[in-house]
Short mmCIF file of N, CA and C in Angstrom, two decimals:
data_model
loop_
_atom_site.label_atom_id
_atom_site.label_comp_id
_atom_site.label_asym_id
_atom_site.label_seq_id
_atom_site.Cartn_x
_atom_site.Cartn_y
_atom_site.Cartn_z
N MET A 1 -17.56 139.15 117.74
CA MET A 1 -16.81 140.26 118.63
C MET A 1 -15.36 139.50 118.75
N ALA A 2 -14.87 140.40 118.03
CA ALA A 2 -13.07 139.96 118.83
C ALA A 2 -12.71 140.98 119.39
N PHE A 3 -11.56 140.45 120.25
CA PHE A 3 -10.35 140.75 121.33
C PHE A 3 -9.32 141.64 120.81
N HIS A 4 -9.42 142.72 120.95
CA HIS A 4 -8.27 143.45 120.21
C HIS A 4 -6.97 143.38 120.96
N ASN A 5 -7.10 143.01 122.42
CA ASN A 5 -5.69 142.73 123.08
C ASN A 5 -5.40 140.96 122.62
N ARG A 6 -4.48 140.85 122.16
CA ARG A 6 -3.87 139.60 122.19
C ARG A 6 -3.54 138.75 123.09
N ALA A 7 -3.55 138.92 124.63
CA ALA A 7 -3.69 138.31 125.60
C ALA A 7 -4.66 137.97 126.03
N TRP A 8 -5.41 138.34 125.54
CA TRP A 8 -7.06 138.05 126.09
C TRP A 8 -7.70 136.97 124.93
N ARG A 9 -7.02 136.90 124.25
CA ARG A 9 -7.67 135.79 123.19
C ARG A 9 -7.24 134.15 123.52
N ILE A 10 -7.86 133.07 123.22
CA ILE A 10 -7.54 131.91 123.65
C ILE A 10 -7.25 131.32 122.10
N PRO A 11 -6.07 130.51 122.16
CA PRO A 11 -5.58 129.68 121.09
C PRO A 11 -6.14 128.78 120.74
N TYR A 12 -6.82 128.86 119.20
CA TYR A 12 -7.33 127.26 118.78
C TYR A 12 -6.66 126.00 119.19
N GLY A 13 -7.51 125.14 119.35
CA GLY A 13 -7.42 123.87 119.80
C GLY A 13 -6.60 123.71 121.01
N SER A 14 -6.36 124.58 121.78
CA SER A 14 -5.80 124.64 123.36
C SER A 14 -6.74 123.92 124.39
N PRO A 15 -5.92 123.83 125.04
CA PRO A 15 -6.76 123.35 126.52
C PRO A 15 -7.66 124.11 127.10
N ALA A 16 -7.18 125.26 126.82
CA ALA A 16 -7.98 126.49 127.30
C ALA A 16 -9.38 126.59 126.61
N GLU A 17 -8.72 126.37 125.50
CA GLU A 17 -10.58 126.47 124.53
C GLU A 17 -11.39 124.93 125.03
N MET A 18 -10.78 124.13 125.12
CA MET A 18 -11.96 122.91 125.76
C MET A 18 -12.41 123.27 127.06
N THR A 19 -12.02 123.79 127.85
CA THR A 19 -11.96 124.09 129.53
C THR A 19 -13.34 125.27 128.85
N LEU A 20 -12.92 126.08 128.35
CA LEU A 20 -14.18 127.09 127.84
C LEU A 20 -15.49 126.40 127.33
N LEU A 21 -14.86 125.35 126.53
CA LEU A 21 -16.18 124.96 125.73
C LEU A 21 -16.90 123.84 126.68
N ALA A 22 -16.30 123.48 127.30
CA ALA A 22 -16.49 122.52 128.69
C ALA A 22 -17.66 123.23 129.37
N CYS A 23 -17.21 124.62 129.91
CA CYS A 23 -18.15 125.42 130.77
C CYS A 23 -19.30 125.88 130.47
N VAL A 24 -19.28 126.37 129.10
CA VAL A 24 -20.30 126.86 128.01
C VAL A 24 -21.49 125.94 128.17
N SER A 25 -20.99 124.75 127.63
CA SER A 25 -21.60 123.59 127.92
C SER A 25 -22.68 123.62 129.45
N LEU A 26 -21.70 123.32 130.09
CA LEU A 26 -22.37 122.75 131.39
C LEU A 26 -23.32 124.22 131.68
N GLY A 27 -22.73 125.12 131.48
CA GLY A 27 -23.54 126.20 132.01
C GLY A 27 -25.10 126.35 131.07
N THR A 28 -24.84 126.02 129.96
CA THR A 28 -25.96 125.98 128.95
C THR A 28 -27.19 124.73 129.47
N LEU A 29 -26.22 123.58 129.89
CA LEU A 29 -27.60 122.37 130.56
C LEU A 29 -28.02 122.94 131.93
N ALA A 30 -27.58 123.77 132.68
CA ALA A 30 -28.09 123.97 133.81
C ALA A 30 -28.94 125.23 133.61
N LEU A 31 -29.00 125.82 132.33
CA LEU A 31 -30.16 126.89 132.29
C LEU A 31 -31.56 125.67 131.45
N ILE A 32 -31.43 124.86 131.19
CA ILE A 32 -32.66 123.95 130.32
C ILE A 32 -33.77 124.16 131.02
N PRO A 33 -33.83 124.33 132.60
CA PRO A 33 -34.56 124.25 133.25
C PRO A 33 -35.57 125.92 133.05
N LEU A 34 -35.12 126.38 132.93
CA LEU A 34 -35.33 127.66 132.64
C LEU A 34 -35.89 128.32 131.52
N ALA A 35 -35.28 127.53 130.66
CA ALA A 35 -35.83 127.92 129.11
C ALA A 35 -37.19 127.12 129.22
N LYS A 36 -37.59 125.87 129.83
CA LYS A 36 -38.95 125.31 129.66
C LYS A 36 -39.66 125.99 130.24
N GLY A 37 -39.69 126.49 131.67
CA GLY A 37 -40.74 127.29 132.26
C GLY A 37 -40.56 128.80 132.77
N GLY A 38 -39.57 129.29 132.39
CA GLY A 38 -38.88 130.21 132.32
C GLY A 38 -38.48 130.93 134.04
N PHE A 39 -37.86 132.03 133.77
CA PHE A 39 -37.24 132.05 135.40
C PHE A 39 -38.35 132.51 136.59
N SER A 40 -39.11 132.97 136.44
CA SER A 40 -39.86 133.21 137.52
C SER A 40 -40.64 131.64 138.40
N PRO A 41 -41.20 131.26 137.41
CA PRO A 41 -41.32 129.42 138.09
C PRO A 41 -40.23 128.82 138.75
N ALA A 42 -38.92 128.52 137.97
CA ALA A 42 -37.88 128.24 138.47
C ALA A 42 -37.73 129.07 139.85
N PHE A 43 -37.36 130.08 139.98
CA PHE A 43 -37.05 130.91 141.59
C PHE A 43 -38.17 130.50 142.14
N HIS A 44 -39.25 130.55 142.18
CA HIS A 44 -40.37 130.38 142.85
C HIS A 44 -39.77 128.93 143.63
N ARG A 45 -39.62 127.81 142.61
CA ARG A 45 -39.77 126.66 143.23
C ARG A 45 -38.09 126.46 143.93
N MET A 46 -36.89 127.43 143.70
CA MET A 46 -35.84 127.58 144.21
C MET A 46 -35.93 127.62 145.90
N VAL A 47 -37.12 128.73 145.95
CA VAL A 47 -37.16 129.49 147.26
C VAL A 47 -38.16 128.54 147.86
N GLY A 48 -39.30 127.63 147.14
CA GLY A 48 -40.18 126.92 148.01
C GLY A 48 -41.41 128.05 148.11
N SER A 49 -41.58 128.81 147.30
CA SER A 49 -42.44 129.59 147.71
C SER A 49 -43.99 129.30 147.21
N PRO A 50 -45.38 129.48 147.85
CA PRO A 50 -46.50 128.86 147.99
C PRO A 50 -46.79 129.03 146.48
N GLY A 51 -46.44 129.97 145.97
CA GLY A 51 -47.40 130.00 144.54
C GLY A 51 -46.69 128.93 143.48
N ALA A 52 -45.40 128.86 143.56
CA ALA A 52 -44.74 127.50 143.04
C ALA A 52 -45.58 126.37 143.21
N THR A 53 -45.70 126.08 144.62
CA THR A 53 -46.41 124.52 145.16
C THR A 53 -48.09 125.06 144.03
N VAL A 54 -48.78 125.95 144.30
CA VAL A 54 -50.28 126.13 143.46
C VAL A 54 -50.00 125.84 142.12
N GLU A 55 -49.03 126.12 141.45
CA GLU A 55 -48.93 126.05 140.04
C GLU A 55 -48.82 124.61 139.90
N ASP A 56 -47.73 124.05 140.37
CA ASP A 56 -47.43 122.57 140.31
C ASP A 56 -48.88 121.65 140.65
N PHE A 57 -49.52 121.97 141.39
CA PHE A 57 -50.62 121.25 142.00
C PHE A 57 -51.85 121.29 141.06
N GLN A 58 -51.79 122.73 140.11
CA GLN A 58 -53.04 122.83 139.10
C GLN A 58 -52.36 121.71 137.70
N ARG A 59 -51.19 121.81 137.89
CA ARG A 59 -50.75 121.01 136.46
C ARG A 59 -50.95 119.71 136.85
N TRP A 60 -50.51 118.77 137.82
CA TRP A 60 -50.42 117.49 138.28
C TRP A 60 -52.05 117.09 138.82
N ARG A 61 -52.81 117.98 139.18
CA ARG A 61 -53.78 117.49 139.84
C ARG A 61 -54.81 116.33 139.19
N ASP A 62 -54.88 116.46 137.97
CA ASP A 62 -55.85 115.65 137.05
C ASP A 62 -55.38 114.13 136.84
N ASP A 63 -54.05 113.89 137.11
CA ASP A 63 -53.45 112.66 136.73
C ASP A 63 -52.79 111.79 138.07
N PHE A 64 -52.46 112.75 139.09
CA PHE A 64 -51.69 112.65 140.36
C PHE A 64 -52.47 112.75 141.51
N LYS A 65 -52.62 112.06 143.02
CA LYS A 65 -52.60 112.74 144.12
C LYS A 65 -51.40 113.64 144.48
N VAL A 66 -51.52 114.92 144.87
CA VAL A 66 -50.34 115.58 144.86
C VAL A 66 -49.90 115.95 146.51
N TYR A 67 -48.70 115.68 146.74
CA TYR A 67 -48.48 116.07 148.27
C TYR A 67 -47.10 116.70 148.56
N ALA A 68 -47.66 117.65 149.46
CA ALA A 68 -46.25 118.92 149.88
C ALA A 68 -45.64 118.29 151.56
N LEU A 69 -44.40 118.90 151.64
CA LEU A 69 -43.62 118.49 152.78
C LEU A 69 -44.02 119.89 153.01
N LEU A 70 -44.76 120.34 154.61
CA LEU A 70 -44.78 121.69 154.70
C LEU A 70 -43.97 121.93 156.49
N ASP A 71 -43.47 122.97 156.29
CA ASP A 71 -42.79 123.28 157.58
C ASP A 71 -43.69 124.95 157.81
N GLY A 72 -43.69 124.92 159.28
CA GLY A 72 -44.58 126.08 159.86
C GLY A 72 -45.36 125.93 161.45
N ASP A 73 -46.25 126.92 161.21
CA ASP A 73 -47.02 126.63 162.66
C ASP A 73 -48.21 126.75 162.51
N ALA A 74 -48.93 125.85 163.37
CA ALA A 74 -50.29 125.41 163.41
C ALA A 74 -50.84 126.01 164.68
N PRO A 75 -51.59 127.56 164.56
CA PRO A 75 -51.85 128.31 166.05
C PRO A 75 -52.90 127.45 166.89
N LEU A 76 -53.77 126.67 165.93
CA LEU A 76 -54.78 126.05 167.02
C LEU A 76 -54.37 125.03 168.08
N GLN A 77 -53.36 124.35 167.08
CA GLN A 77 -52.75 123.38 167.85
C GLN A 77 -51.62 123.60 168.97
N ARG A 78 -51.18 125.20 168.43
CA ARG A 78 -49.94 125.52 169.39
C ARG A 78 -48.87 124.76 169.52
N GLU A 79 -48.82 124.15 167.94
CA GLU A 79 -47.20 123.39 167.87
C GLU A 79 -46.73 123.41 166.57
N ALA A 80 -45.36 123.40 166.24
CA ALA A 80 -44.75 123.74 164.65
C ALA A 80 -44.92 122.04 164.06
N GLN A 81 -45.02 122.80 163.22
CA GLN A 81 -45.14 121.57 161.99
C GLN A 81 -44.05 121.40 160.99
N ARG A 82 -43.25 120.56 161.27
CA ARG A 82 -41.63 120.38 160.65
C ARG A 82 -41.65 119.06 159.67
N GLY A 83 -41.82 119.63 158.43
CA GLY A 83 -41.60 118.26 157.55
C GLY A 83 -42.46 117.32 157.43
N ARG A 84 -43.98 117.55 157.83
CA ARG A 84 -44.70 116.92 157.36
C ARG A 84 -45.36 116.57 156.21
N ARG A 85 -45.86 115.55 156.22
CA ARG A 85 -46.56 115.60 154.76
C ARG A 85 -48.01 115.49 154.69
N PHE A 86 -48.46 116.61 153.84
CA PHE A 86 -49.99 116.29 153.39
C PHE A 86 -50.46 116.40 151.69
N ARG A 87 -51.67 116.08 152.07
CA ARG A 87 -52.09 116.12 150.64
C ARG A 87 -52.51 116.98 150.26
N ILE A 88 -52.31 117.54 148.86
CA ILE A 88 -53.12 118.81 148.61
C ILE A 88 -54.30 118.09 148.04
N LEU A 89 -55.44 119.12 148.24
CA LEU A 89 -57.05 118.66 148.13
C LEU A 89 -57.23 119.49 147.01
N ASP A 90 -57.01 120.79 146.95
CA ASP A 90 -57.50 121.99 146.24
C ASP A 90 -56.50 123.30 146.65
N ALA A 91 -56.50 124.23 145.48
CA ALA A 91 -56.07 125.40 145.55
C ALA A 91 -56.90 126.64 145.74
N LEU A 92 -56.93 127.13 146.70
CA LEU A 92 -57.62 128.09 147.23
C LEU A 92 -57.59 129.83 146.77
N GLY A 93 -56.31 129.76 145.75
CA GLY A 93 -56.47 130.98 145.29
C GLY A 93 -54.54 131.08 145.15
N PRO A 94 -54.20 132.08 144.44
CA PRO A 94 -52.69 132.04 143.94
C PRO A 94 -51.79 131.45 144.60
N GLU A 95 -51.90 131.43 146.12
CA GLU A 95 -50.91 131.30 146.99
C GLU A 95 -51.59 130.28 148.19
N MET A 96 -52.45 129.90 148.01
CA MET A 96 -53.43 129.38 149.00
C MET A 96 -53.77 127.88 148.67
N LEU A 97 -53.52 126.64 149.72
CA LEU A 97 -53.80 125.77 149.07
C LEU A 97 -54.87 124.93 150.39
N LEU A 98 -55.55 123.93 150.07
CA LEU A 98 -56.48 123.18 151.00
C LEU A 98 -55.74 122.13 150.99
N VAL A 99 -55.10 121.65 152.37
CA VAL A 99 -54.04 120.23 152.29
C VAL A 99 -54.95 119.25 153.33
N GLU A 100 -54.58 118.24 153.57
CA GLU A 100 -55.31 117.69 154.42
C GLU A 100 -54.42 116.41 155.32
N ASP A 101 -54.07 116.58 156.08
CA ASP A 101 -53.36 115.85 157.09
C ASP A 101 -53.48 114.15 156.89
N GLU A 102 -52.77 113.41 157.79
CA GLU A 102 -52.62 111.77 157.35
C GLU A 102 -53.98 111.36 158.39
N SER A 103 -54.47 112.41 159.63
CA SER A 103 -55.78 111.84 160.09
C SER A 103 -57.25 112.64 159.34
N GLY A 104 -56.89 113.01 158.30
CA GLY A 104 -58.28 113.54 157.43
C GLY A 104 -58.72 114.81 157.70
N ARG A 105 -57.84 115.41 158.70
CA ARG A 105 -58.19 117.13 159.05
C ARG A 105 -57.37 118.06 157.82
N ALA A 106 -58.25 119.17 157.57
CA ALA A 106 -57.99 119.80 156.63
C ALA A 106 -57.65 121.27 157.16
N TYR A 107 -56.71 121.71 156.10
CA TYR A 107 -56.04 123.24 156.63
C TYR A 107 -56.00 123.73 155.18
N ARG A 108 -55.79 125.42 155.68
CA ARG A 108 -55.58 126.31 154.74
C ARG A 108 -54.08 126.57 155.01
N VAL A 109 -53.21 126.46 153.91
CA VAL A 109 -51.76 126.88 154.03
C VAL A 109 -51.56 127.58 152.76
N GLY A 110 -50.49 128.57 152.93
CA GLY A 110 -49.79 129.56 152.00
C GLY A 110 -49.56 130.82 152.58
N GLY A 111 -48.41 131.08 152.20
CA GLY A 111 -47.86 132.58 152.80
C GLY A 111 -47.77 132.59 154.16
N ARG A 112 -48.48 133.55 155.03
CA ARG A 112 -48.51 133.76 156.74
C ARG A 112 -49.45 133.16 157.04
N LEU A 113 -50.31 132.54 156.37
CA LEU A 113 -51.87 132.06 156.98
C LEU A 113 -51.60 130.71 156.77
N ALA A 114 -52.46 130.26 157.57
CA ALA A 114 -52.63 128.78 158.26
C ALA A 114 -53.92 128.71 159.02
N GLY A 115 -54.21 127.50 159.03
CA GLY A 115 -55.26 127.32 159.94
C GLY A 115 -56.33 126.02 159.36
N ARG A 116 -57.12 125.76 160.21
CA ARG A 116 -57.97 124.80 160.14
C ARG A 116 -59.17 125.31 159.49
#
């Protein structure tokens, strides 16, 4: 594609050409995670959705113990859970996990559902 307006053209070998090349190269490197997993999984990880956590757990469960840092409310304990680490035991659905706290209590977590 050629720009017919000469004012829009970048001169060959100029600093502007090198700047454009650097920007395109960095943009390409930033998009590599999208190329590997696709837009949907990358977006879900970025926003921290339960579905991304379930996908990651299913990918890693055979080789590692998988943990999640969770924020939310535990209605039965009537307390907020902020940044606590839970071991993921199993995936109960596409957006629901069975997790265990450090004292061995198990919880269902995911989306808006949480309980013991």
